[in-house]
Amino acid sequence: MIPISLTLSGFLSYREEVTLDFRPFELACIAGANGAGKSSLLDGITWALFGRARKADESLINIHPDTQAARVVFTFYYEGNLYRVIRSNPRGKTSTLEFQIATSGESALPEPENAVWKTLSERAIRETQQRIEETLRLDYETFVNAAFFLQDKADQFTQQTPARRKAILSNILGLGIWEEYRQRTVQRRKGVETDIAGLDGRLQEIAAELDEEPNRRERLANLQHELAELIQRREAQQAVLENIRKVQHTLAEQEKMVATLARQLESARSQLNEGVVRLADREKERGTYAQLLATAEELRARHDAWLADRKTLAAWEETAARFREQEQRRHQPLTQIESERVRLETDIAVLAPQEQNIVDLRARLPVVEKKIEFAQAERDAAESQLALRSELEEKLQTELKRHAEAKAENPRLRTEMMELNERIERLEGTEGPTCPLCGQDLSPEEREKLVAALRAQGTQKGDRFRENLRLLEESEGVVADLKGEISGLGAANQAFQRQTAILAELSQEQKSHQAQLQEWDEKQEPRLHKMRAALESGEYASRARDQLRKIDAELKEIGYDAAEHERIRQQVAAGESSEAEIRQLERAEAALKPLDREISELEAQIERQRNELEGQQQDHDRAAAALAAAQ
């Protein structure tokens, strides 16, 4: 395998696309700093060919966040052909592998830039990888043990087991083809041995068949003699069979004739039955017509009465039409009256709940006023507590200030008293006319005066110091008491705010109730009373009511009686059957004579059919008897 070019993109140290051309040199040494990408070039070759390198999966992709895929293109010359392998590993997606061969037929190395590539890739990556290894007759383990030594693993081949070293050397030297030849030879030998065994068995069968020839010839002669006897017996039976067939044909013809006569007999019986049934129907129909003709006078009288009722009904229909036309005029005033009534009821229905609400408001208003008085009292009490709390907080601040001043003054007084004691001790412990404090001459009297003055200052400061201690001790109790009292009044502010909010809400509710009551008393209540009175007395829509009374008077003059009209209508409806009865009577009168003729014809026809049926029955009986005798 002769490398031609290697292109890396997004692979390990190579973020941008880099192409290494192997053609300008035959031997090279790769040198550079750590991390420069020396090993990445070799990893690119092994990863392109075998999908394996020092790292795996997405760790091969350059760590820069913009890099989305690792891609290596390796072009090499092998056994007179130019090949190209393209392997890509996108981030978060499935890897791809392409195996291609240049289609140029030139013997020299073709230029990859001008080559026309033909794919050798299979459907799956694993199958394509197997195709590459079969073409190279080399896998990754053999490659890294023979042609390419991994870093720190130069002795990897020597560390392999003997069997593994033998397999690697066999793969390198191409000895695997001889193993394939051996397996093919073994398979072919097994096939030849199987064919030979089959031929031997066949030969044994043929020999056994040949040994049976005399017996089979004797059996053949016996069978031929039996065949001749059987042929003679068959010819005799054939003559008997022909005779039987003739008799059978004759019987079949007789059976067909008997069956035909039976069908004709059955058809004649059926026609006779139909004629009898039809005659009975016609006689029944004639009886119905005769019964109908017997009531002819009654039917005609009923029909005449019905015609008279129809005339009366027509007159009532004309009167009713005028009445309905006049009655249509009532719809408009009735609609106006009904609309006014509905309007009044609707307005009353709207105001009725308000009336109930007003009753509730009148009952609720005193309760709200009592709540206002209670909230006012609670707020005044909370306001008094707030004033007391303010006074206590002022006292607390004053006491805390005194406590802080006394606490800050005592360290200074202690220091000054210590200084005074030190000066007194120096004055009392020093003899001589010189003052140990200022270095001037000092008489004993002046020394005593100075010591007395210093002692007086010390006593004054000590008294002040002790007074501060007493004050501090007393102040702590006072502060604790004040804080306790203030803490007890802590809820006063919240109570004051709460009662103020409640008071504002109740005042707003009181004003709202008063406004609603005033609105109701002045406007809505008088309107509600007026509408109820109008509805109860019927004093609404007066113009429509006057119009309705006038129309009712005109209707009364028409004289329409709806009950009588309905009675005549029902009577006409009940008598409509007389029309159909008259039509039936007319049809009966017209059909009676033709029906009598048809009955006479049917009686004659039935008599003829009975005579013919007797003759057909005799023919059938004779044919059936002849058939039974022949059978």
XYZ file of C-alpha atoms in Angstrom:
631
model
C 0.000 0.000 0.000
C 1.496 3.338 -1.117
C -0.120 6.445 0.489
C -0.929 9.254 -1.936
C -2.677 11.932 0.201
C -4.293 12.417 3.611
C -6.899 15.124 4.274
C -7.928 15.924 7.874
C -10.786 18.197 8.943
C -12.053 18.639 12.535
C -9.973 15.591 13.536
C -8.148 15.797 16.899
C -5.620 18.677 16.644
C -6.688 19.664 13.097
C -9.667 22.024 13.242
C -9.380 23.460 9.718
C -8.985 21.221 6.663
C -5.354 20.145 6.066
C -4.053 17.968 3.200
C -0.762 16.045 3.359
C 0.608 14.992 -0.070
C 2.943 11.944 0.156
C 4.079 12.049 -3.486
C 6.973 14.582 -3.210
C 8.958 12.324 -0.804
C 9.696 8.664 -0.199
C 10.996 8.881 3.387
C 9.955 11.420 6.037
C 10.498 12.157 9.713
C 7.673 13.952 11.553
C 8.974 16.340 14.275
C 7.295 19.006 16.353
C 6.196 20.132 19.828
C 3.784 18.144 21.981
C 0.198 18.614 20.826
C 1.236 19.833 17.352
C -0.609 16.882 15.753
C 2.179 14.434 14.840
C 0.363 11.358 16.135
C -2.947 12.691 14.733
C -1.603 12.120 11.188
C -0.986 8.438 11.892
C -4.284 8.148 13.800
C -6.001 9.623 10.743
C -4.669 6.775 8.558
C -5.703 4.000 10.977
C -9.087 5.630 11.656
C -9.809 6.065 7.932
C -8.859 2.471 7.082
C -10.062 0.589 10.159
C -12.192 3.041 12.196
C -9.808 2.775 15.162
C -7.402 5.274 16.770
C -6.124 6.277 20.198
C -9.529 7.795 20.951
C -13.017 6.759 20.001
C -16.463 8.132 19.183
C -16.932 11.903 19.521
C -13.623 12.361 21.400
C -11.988 12.338 17.936
C -13.803 15.582 17.066
C -11.807 18.768 17.619
C -12.712 20.356 20.967
C -13.511 23.774 19.450
C -17.272 24.431 19.921
C -17.737 25.375 16.233
C -16.429 22.001 15.047
C -19.395 19.772 14.181
C -17.686 16.705 12.644
C -14.401 14.837 12.254
C -13.577 13.882 8.623
C -10.593 12.040 7.107
C -9.951 11.299 3.407
C -7.117 8.815 2.713
C -5.994 8.082 -0.867
C -3.554 5.234 -1.547
C -2.214 3.021 -4.337
C -2.501 -0.760 -3.938
C -1.801 -3.573 -6.399
C -2.149 -1.430 -9.500
C -5.314 0.370 -8.372
C -5.970 3.758 -6.807
C -8.336 3.689 -3.793
C -9.895 6.374 -1.604
C -11.471 5.982 1.865
C -13.685 8.760 3.298
C -14.762 8.406 6.939
C -16.824 11.048 8.787
C -18.119 11.241 12.375
C -20.673 14.089 12.848
C -21.325 15.237 16.387
C -24.464 13.580 17.755
C -25.150 11.704 14.484
C -24.303 8.379 12.835
C -20.851 7.904 11.283
C -20.444 7.443 7.515
C -17.886 5.457 5.486
C -17.170 5.575 1.741
C -14.797 3.183 -0.115
C -14.016 4.153 -3.713
C -11.755 3.060 -6.608
C -10.474 5.103 -9.537
C -11.825 3.868 -12.880
C -8.704 4.929 -14.870
C -7.084 1.962 -16.637
C -3.595 3.481 -16.819
C -0.678 1.411 -15.516
C 1.078 4.411 -13.973
C -0.184 6.164 -10.843
C -3.233 8.250 -11.860
C -3.639 11.758 -10.549
C -6.318 11.743 -7.772
C -7.474 15.195 -8.861
C -8.435 13.903 -12.324
C -9.627 10.419 -11.320
C -13.216 9.285 -11.820
C -14.258 7.481 -8.645
C -16.526 4.447 -8.496
C -18.025 3.435 -5.173
C -17.261 0.074 -3.590
C -19.332 0.835 -0.472
C -21.855 -1.662 0.819
C -25.257 -0.909 2.389
C -23.913 -0.888 5.977
C -20.724 0.494 7.546
C -19.761 -2.944 8.891
C -20.065 -4.512 5.418
C -18.056 -1.669 3.849
C -15.338 -2.114 6.505
C -15.191 -5.844 5.728
C -14.852 -4.970 2.002
C -11.844 -2.715 2.790
C -10.107 -5.412 4.869
C -10.773 -8.059 2.193
C -9.295 -5.762 -0.471
C -6.184 -5.010 1.609
C -6.077 -8.580 3.012
C -5.199 -6.816 6.238
C -6.992 -5.995 9.484
C -6.173 -3.502 12.257
C -4.324 -5.999 14.486
C -2.093 -7.145 11.634
C -1.485 -3.555 10.539
C -0.348 -2.342 13.990
C 1.865 -5.429 14.462
C 3.580 -5.330 11.090
C 3.413 -2.020 9.219
C 2.560 0.542 11.885
C 3.831 0.489 15.477
C 1.708 2.265 18.066
C 3.373 4.642 20.504
C 4.996 2.739 23.425
C 3.942 -0.553 21.766
C 6.842 -1.304 19.431
C 7.187 -4.756 20.971
C 3.506 -5.575 20.651
C 4.211 -8.325 18.083
C 6.753 -10.033 20.329
C 4.298 -9.945 23.225
C 1.680 -11.917 21.260
C 1.088 -15.632 21.790
C 2.722 -18.019 19.283
C -0.617 -18.818 17.685
C -1.421 -15.121 17.325
C 2.073 -14.367 15.869
C 1.553 -17.221 13.394
C -1.846 -15.809 12.378
C -0.372 -12.299 11.940
C 2.563 -13.546 9.825
C 0.198 -15.709 7.785
C -1.970 -12.689 7.120
C 1.049 -10.530 6.198
C 2.512 -13.153 3.815
C -0.882 -13.933 2.290
C -0.812 -17.537 3.438
C -4.534 -17.377 4.116
C -5.188 -18.015 0.420
C -3.602 -21.456 0.795
C -5.963 -22.256 3.632
C -8.827 -21.218 1.372
C -7.397 -23.465 -1.385
C -7.195 -26.359 1.099
C -10.812 -25.865 2.173
C -11.961 -25.740 -1.454
C -10.015 -28.957 -2.192
C -11.561 -30.714 0.783
C -15.039 -29.671 -0.310
C -14.416 -30.791 -3.890
C -12.988 -34.148 -2.722
C -16.070 -34.734 -0.549
C -18.277 -34.089 -3.574
C -16.339 -36.545 -5.784
C -16.461 -39.198 -3.055
C -20.210 -38.717 -2.765
C -20.625 -39.139 -6.555
C -18.502 -42.304 -6.521
C -20.536 -43.775 -3.666
C -23.750 -43.047 -5.597
C -22.415 -44.714 -8.756
C -21.316 -47.799 -6.800
C -24.792 -48.151 -5.326
C -26.358 -47.805 -8.757
C -24.060 -50.498 -10.197
C -25.063 -52.875 -7.396
C -28.743 -52.266 -8.154
C -28.174 -52.961 -11.889
C -26.316 -56.208 -11.103
C -29.173 -57.340 -8.841
C -31.641 -56.574 -11.614
C -29.645 -58.630 -14.118
C -29.608 -61.639 -11.739
C -33.451 -61.559 -11.688
C -33.757 -61.867 -15.564
C -34.642 -65.670 -15.852
C -37.324 -65.465 -13.171
C -38.805 -62.361 -14.708
C -38.864 -63.936 -18.235
C -40.800 -66.983 -16.868
C -43.198 -64.646 -15.034
C -43.681 -62.664 -18.271
C -44.746 -65.826 -20.182
C -47.287 -66.724 -17.485
C -48.688 -63.220 -17.497
C -49.071 -63.225 -21.317
C -51.008 -66.558 -21.130
C -53.286 -65.107 -18.444
C -53.757 -62.007 -20.598
C -55.028 -64.085 -23.563
C -57.579 -65.869 -21.359
C -58.749 -62.572 -19.928
C -59.186 -61.102 -23.414
C -61.480 -64.009 -24.406
C -63.520 -63.586 -21.201
C -63.727 -59.854 -21.818
C -65.142 -60.337 -25.362
C -67.872 -62.677 -24.033
C -68.782 -60.223 -21.284
C -68.742 -57.375 -23.840
C -71.565 -59.087 -25.810
C -73.607 -59.523 -22.614
C -72.985 -55.874 -21.773
C -74.253 -54.694 -25.171
C -77.489 -56.649 -24.656
C -77.910 -55.159 -21.175
C -77.363 -51.644 -22.551
C -80.112 -52.149 -25.170
C -82.562 -53.332 -22.487
C -81.514 -50.424 -20.283
C -82.137 -47.937 -23.129
C -85.602 -49.371 -23.702
C -86.435 -49.088 -19.982
C -85.146 -45.502 -19.967
C -87.423 -44.554 -22.844
C -90.411 -46.118 -21.062
C -89.493 -44.291 -17.839
C -89.331 -40.989 -19.736
C -92.776 -41.627 -21.246
C -94.266 -42.496 -17.841
C -92.682 -39.350 -16.339
C -94.058 -37.219 -19.196
C -97.541 -38.647 -18.705
C -97.242 -38.001 -14.931
C -96.301 -34.375 -15.556
C -99.177 -33.914 -17.967
C -101.537 -35.531 -15.457
C -100.300 -33.258 -12.681
C -100.635 -30.197 -14.942
C -104.219 -31.170 -15.806
C -105.029 -31.587 -12.108
C -103.491 -28.176 -11.369
C -105.504 -26.483 -14.131
C -108.670 -28.187 -12.861
C -107.981 -26.969 -9.302
C -107.323 -23.458 -10.552
C -110.614 -23.465 -12.457
C -112.489 -24.690 -9.363
C -110.868 -21.998 -7.195
C -111.582 -19.303 -9.768
C -115.225 -20.450 -10.020
C -115.565 -20.261 -6.233
C -114.071 -16.724 -6.237
C -116.462 -15.580 -8.968
C -119.454 -17.071 -7.168
C -118.364 -15.362 -3.959
C -117.933 -12.072 -5.803
C -121.400 -12.498 -7.385
C -122.884 -13.057 -3.882
C -121.201 -9.851 -2.643
C -122.606 -7.860 -5.592
C -126.073 -9.327 -5.085
C -125.973 -8.384 -1.373
C -124.857 -4.854 -2.302
C -127.677 -4.462 -4.854
C -130.231 -5.481 -2.171
C -129.298 -2.287 -0.181
C -129.317 0.031 -3.213
C -132.225 2.249 -2.014
C -130.708 2.729 1.465
C -127.279 3.623 -0.027
C -128.781 6.181 -2.430
C -130.790 7.830 0.390
C -127.657 8.083 2.541
C -125.723 9.531 -0.396
C -128.407 12.197 -1.021
C -128.294 13.217 2.657
C -124.532 13.493 2.456
C -124.740 15.754 -0.601
C -127.190 18.019 1.308
C -124.773 18.196 4.268
C -121.985 19.165 1.884
C -124.024 22.146 0.645
C -124.716 23.212 4.259
C -121.003 22.846 5.062
C -120.109 25.031 2.067
C -122.402 27.766 3.410
C -120.818 27.522 6.876
C -117.336 27.584 5.291
C -118.224 30.848 3.551
C -119.524 32.314 6.839
C -116.447 31.046 8.664
C -114.172 32.631 6.076
C -115.814 36.023 6.655
C -115.630 35.412 10.416
C -111.898 34.511 10.257
C -111.205 37.495 8.064
C -112.868 39.704 10.649
C -111.197 37.794 13.490
C -107.761 38.440 11.971
C -108.284 42.075 12.892
C -108.339 41.050 16.567
C -104.709 39.893 16.415
C -103.195 43.362 16.308
C -104.983 44.783 19.395
C -104.582 41.464 21.210
C -100.860 41.506 20.422
C -100.585 45.084 21.657
C -102.442 44.230 24.872
C -100.319 41.135 25.415
C -97.114 43.050 24.679
C -98.058 45.738 27.187
C -98.933 43.079 29.763
C -95.615 41.269 29.199
C -93.760 44.575 29.470
C -95.449 45.367 32.796
C -94.781 41.864 34.134
C -91.158 42.055 32.979
C -90.596 45.435 34.643
C -92.288 44.180 37.822
C -90.144 41.018 37.715
C -87.044 43.196 37.398
C -88.064 45.475 40.278
C -89.312 42.687 42.585
C -85.792 41.449 43.495
C -84.751 45.066 44.029
C -87.712 45.461 46.385
C -86.526 42.460 48.373
C -82.994 43.862 48.367
C -84.355 47.157 49.722
C -86.101 45.280 52.532
C -82.808 43.552 53.325
C -80.945 46.856 53.159
C -83.387 48.494 55.614
C -82.782 45.616 58.014
C -79.011 45.685 57.445
C -78.493 49.452 57.851
C -78.883 49.490 61.683
C -76.441 46.594 61.907
C -73.909 48.545 59.833
C -74.369 51.625 62.031
C -73.731 49.551 65.177
C -70.618 48.083 63.526
C -69.446 51.641 62.753
C -69.890 52.653 66.417
C -67.994 49.565 67.583
C -65.161 50.117 65.039
C -64.927 53.803 66.074
C -64.598 52.778 69.716
C -61.965 50.172 68.866
C -60.000 52.692 66.813
C -60.125 55.299 69.608
C -58.823 52.673 72.045
C -56.031 51.718 69.645
C -55.223 55.408 69.124
C -54.898 55.880 72.921
C -52.552 52.886 73.073
C -50.504 54.379 70.235
C -50.163 57.669 72.150
C -49.067 55.769 75.286
C -46.599 53.770 73.206
C -45.075 56.974 71.807
C -44.548 58.312 75.369
C -42.970 55.015 76.455
C -40.672 54.987 73.404
C -39.509 58.558 74.260
C -38.802 57.441 77.845
C -36.944 54.386 76.522
C -34.752 56.531 74.248
C -33.972 58.896 77.168
C -33.105 55.961 79.457
C -30.987 54.325 76.776
C -29.135 57.606 76.270
C -28.418 57.906 80.048
C -27.331 54.256 80.093
C -24.988 54.786 77.145
C -23.480 57.981 78.654
C -22.878 56.315 82.034
C -21.454 53.230 80.371
C -19.106 55.353 78.242
C -18.042 57.614 81.170
C -16.990 54.887 83.680
C -13.902 53.653 81.729
C -12.682 57.262 81.525
C -13.326 57.807 85.258
C -11.488 54.545 86.072
C -8.472 55.668 84.053
C -8.448 59.124 85.660
C -8.741 57.606 89.179
C -5.844 55.265 88.456
C -3.782 58.234 87.266
C -4.679 60.183 90.443
C -3.690 57.221 92.647
C -0.436 56.886 90.760
C 0.324 60.635 91.250
C -0.618 60.400 94.960
C 1.636 57.337 95.401
C 4.526 59.125 93.662
C 4.041 62.223 95.850
C 3.849 60.155 99.024
C 6.672 57.844 98.091
C 9.151 60.576 97.164
C 11.126 62.600 99.767
C 12.854 65.865 99.145
C 11.891 69.333 98.022
C 11.562 68.440 94.369
C 8.118 67.577 93.024
C 8.192 64.184 91.250
C 5.428 65.331 88.964
C 6.577 68.689 87.645
C 10.199 68.856 88.917
C 9.698 72.151 90.825
C 10.495 72.820 94.470
C 7.710 71.724 96.768
C 7.413 72.329 100.555
C 5.871 69.717 102.822
C 2.785 71.847 103.325
C 2.326 72.296 99.606
C 2.882 68.552 99.133
C 0.141 67.798 101.676
C -2.215 70.282 100.044
C -1.526 68.804 96.641
C -2.115 65.247 97.911
C -5.338 66.363 99.648
C -6.504 68.053 96.478
C -5.718 64.943 94.443
C -7.510 62.753 96.984
C -10.556 65.046 96.835
C -10.577 64.757 93.039
C -10.280 60.968 93.344
C -13.116 60.839 95.848
C -15.279 62.989 93.564
C -14.524 60.805 90.582
C -15.109 57.633 92.637
C -18.468 58.918 93.738
C -19.279 59.705 90.122
C -18.122 56.200 89.097
C -20.259 54.462 91.734
C -23.223 56.666 90.837
C -22.837 55.529 87.206
C -22.713 51.886 88.320
C -25.907 52.361 90.300
C -27.445 54.155 87.337
C -26.459 51.343 84.939
C -27.934 48.689 87.192
C -31.122 50.671 87.687
C -31.304 51.598 83.989
C -31.252 47.980 82.865
C -34.403 47.251 84.876
C -36.120 50.399 83.608
C -35.195 49.585 79.984
C -36.485 46.037 80.372
C -39.750 47.300 81.855
C -40.198 49.899 79.113
C -39.474 47.367 76.378
C -41.985 44.982 77.939
C -44.651 47.660 78.034
C -43.862 48.744 74.444
C -43.922 45.120 73.294
C -47.332 44.699 74.924
C -48.543 47.676 72.886
C -47.015 46.327 69.634
C -50.363 45.248 68.205
C -51.902 48.709 68.754
C -50.682 50.046 65.398
C -52.032 47.045 63.507
C -55.303 47.273 65.436
C -55.546 50.997 64.641
C -54.929 50.421 60.905
C -57.304 47.463 60.818
C -60.089 49.346 62.575
C -59.481 52.382 60.338
C -59.860 50.186 57.226
C -62.957 48.506 58.680
C -64.416 51.904 59.572
C -63.794 53.216 56.035
C -65.374 50.108 54.501
C -68.403 50.316 56.804
C -68.820 54.044 56.115
C -68.736 53.356 52.379
C -71.290 50.567 52.823
C -73.520 52.891 54.904
C -73.398 55.597 52.229
C -74.146 53.045 49.500
C -77.154 51.663 51.445
C -78.500 55.141 52.119
C -78.123 56.117 48.430
C -79.934 52.956 47.293
C -82.745 53.500 49.771
C -83.130 57.117 48.678
C -83.168 56.090 44.998
C -85.814 53.432 45.726
C -88.065 55.638 47.838
C -88.008 58.523 45.382
C -88.197 56.724 42.009
C -88.499 52.940 41.857
C -91.102 52.266 44.579
C -93.762 54.680 43.168
C -93.167 53.221 39.689
C -93.574 49.647 40.983
C -96.869 50.466 42.765
C -98.221 52.163 39.642
C -97.408 49.166 37.407
C -98.933 46.663 39.821
C -102.132 48.665 40.044
C -102.415 48.894 36.262
C -101.823 45.163 35.877
C -104.415 44.225 38.499
C -107.090 46.577 37.149
C -106.353 45.942 33.468
C -106.034 49.686 32.815
C -103.284 49.464 30.225
C -103.252 49.525 26.405
C -106.590 51.429 26.453
C -106.586 52.245 22.728
C -106.052 48.591 21.787
C -108.810 47.507 24.183
C -111.289 49.969 22.559
C -110.387 48.653 19.132
C -110.872 45.048 20.316
C -114.360 45.775 21.713
C -115.423 47.307 18.388
C -114.183 44.251 16.416
C -115.972 41.822 18.790
C -119.278 43.677 18.185
C -118.870 43.281 14.414
C -118.119 39.575 14.807
C -121.296 39.109 16.832
C -123.336 40.571 13.937
C -121.945 37.918 11.496
C -123.728 35.162 13.462
C -121.071 32.482 13.073
C -121.654 29.342 15.219
C -118.411 27.422 15.472
C -120.037 24.461 17.262
C -122.671 24.019 14.541
C -119.979 24.406 11.880
C -117.890 21.693 13.519
C -120.914 19.380 13.850
C -121.713 19.662 10.126
C -118.019 19.117 9.277
C -117.909 15.902 11.308
C -121.207 14.740 9.807
C -119.846 15.291 6.268
C -116.632 13.468 7.166
C -118.638 10.557 8.563
C -120.787 10.367 5.408
C -117.886 10.359 2.938
C -118.058 6.556 2.847
C -121.444 6.841 1.051
C -119.653 8.168 -2.013
C -117.508 5.032 -2.163
C -120.553 2.832 -1.544
C -122.431 4.448 -4.480
C -119.396 3.832 -6.698
C -119.339 0.188 -5.570
C -123.055 -0.100 -6.291
C -122.560 1.248 -9.811
C -119.681 -1.163 -10.405
C -121.809 -4.067 -9.110
C -124.658 -3.203 -11.475
C -122.242 -2.995 -14.397
C -120.317 -6.203 -13.541
C -123.184 -8.566 -12.637
C -124.119 -9.723 -16.196
C -120.472 -10.303 -17.378
C -119.836 -12.158 -14.115
C -122.805 -14.516 -14.762
C -121.436 -15.274 -18.254
C -117.959 -15.970 -16.839
C -119.402 -18.368 -14.224
C -121.270 -20.345 -16.904
C -118.092 -20.584 -19.012
C -116.025 -21.747 -16.012
C -118.553 -24.509 -15.194
C -118.380 -25.822 -18.784
C -114.586 -25.627 -18.817
C -114.301 -27.536 -15.526
C -116.501 -30.315 -16.880
C -114.271 -30.689 -19.989
C -111.093 -30.705 -17.856
C -112.505 -33.489 -15.663
C -113.215 -35.680 -18.702
C -109.712 -35.062 -20.122
C -108.173 -35.822 -16.720
C -109.853 -39.235 -16.608
C -108.402 -40.130 -20.074
C -104.899 -38.983 -19.079
C -105.114 -41.000 -15.853
C -105.932 -44.165 -17.858
C -103.001 -43.567 -20.262
C -100.639 -43.078 -17.341
C -101.804 -46.225 -15.555
C -101.334 -48.346 -18.711
C -97.799 -46.936 -19.296
C -96.851 -47.479 -15.653
C -98.050 -51.103 -15.773
C -96.049 -51.762 -18.992
C -92.927 -50.233 -17.365
C -93.300 -52.411 -14.266
C -93.620 -55.529 -16.430
C -90.542 -54.546 -18.507
C -88.528 -53.910 -15.382
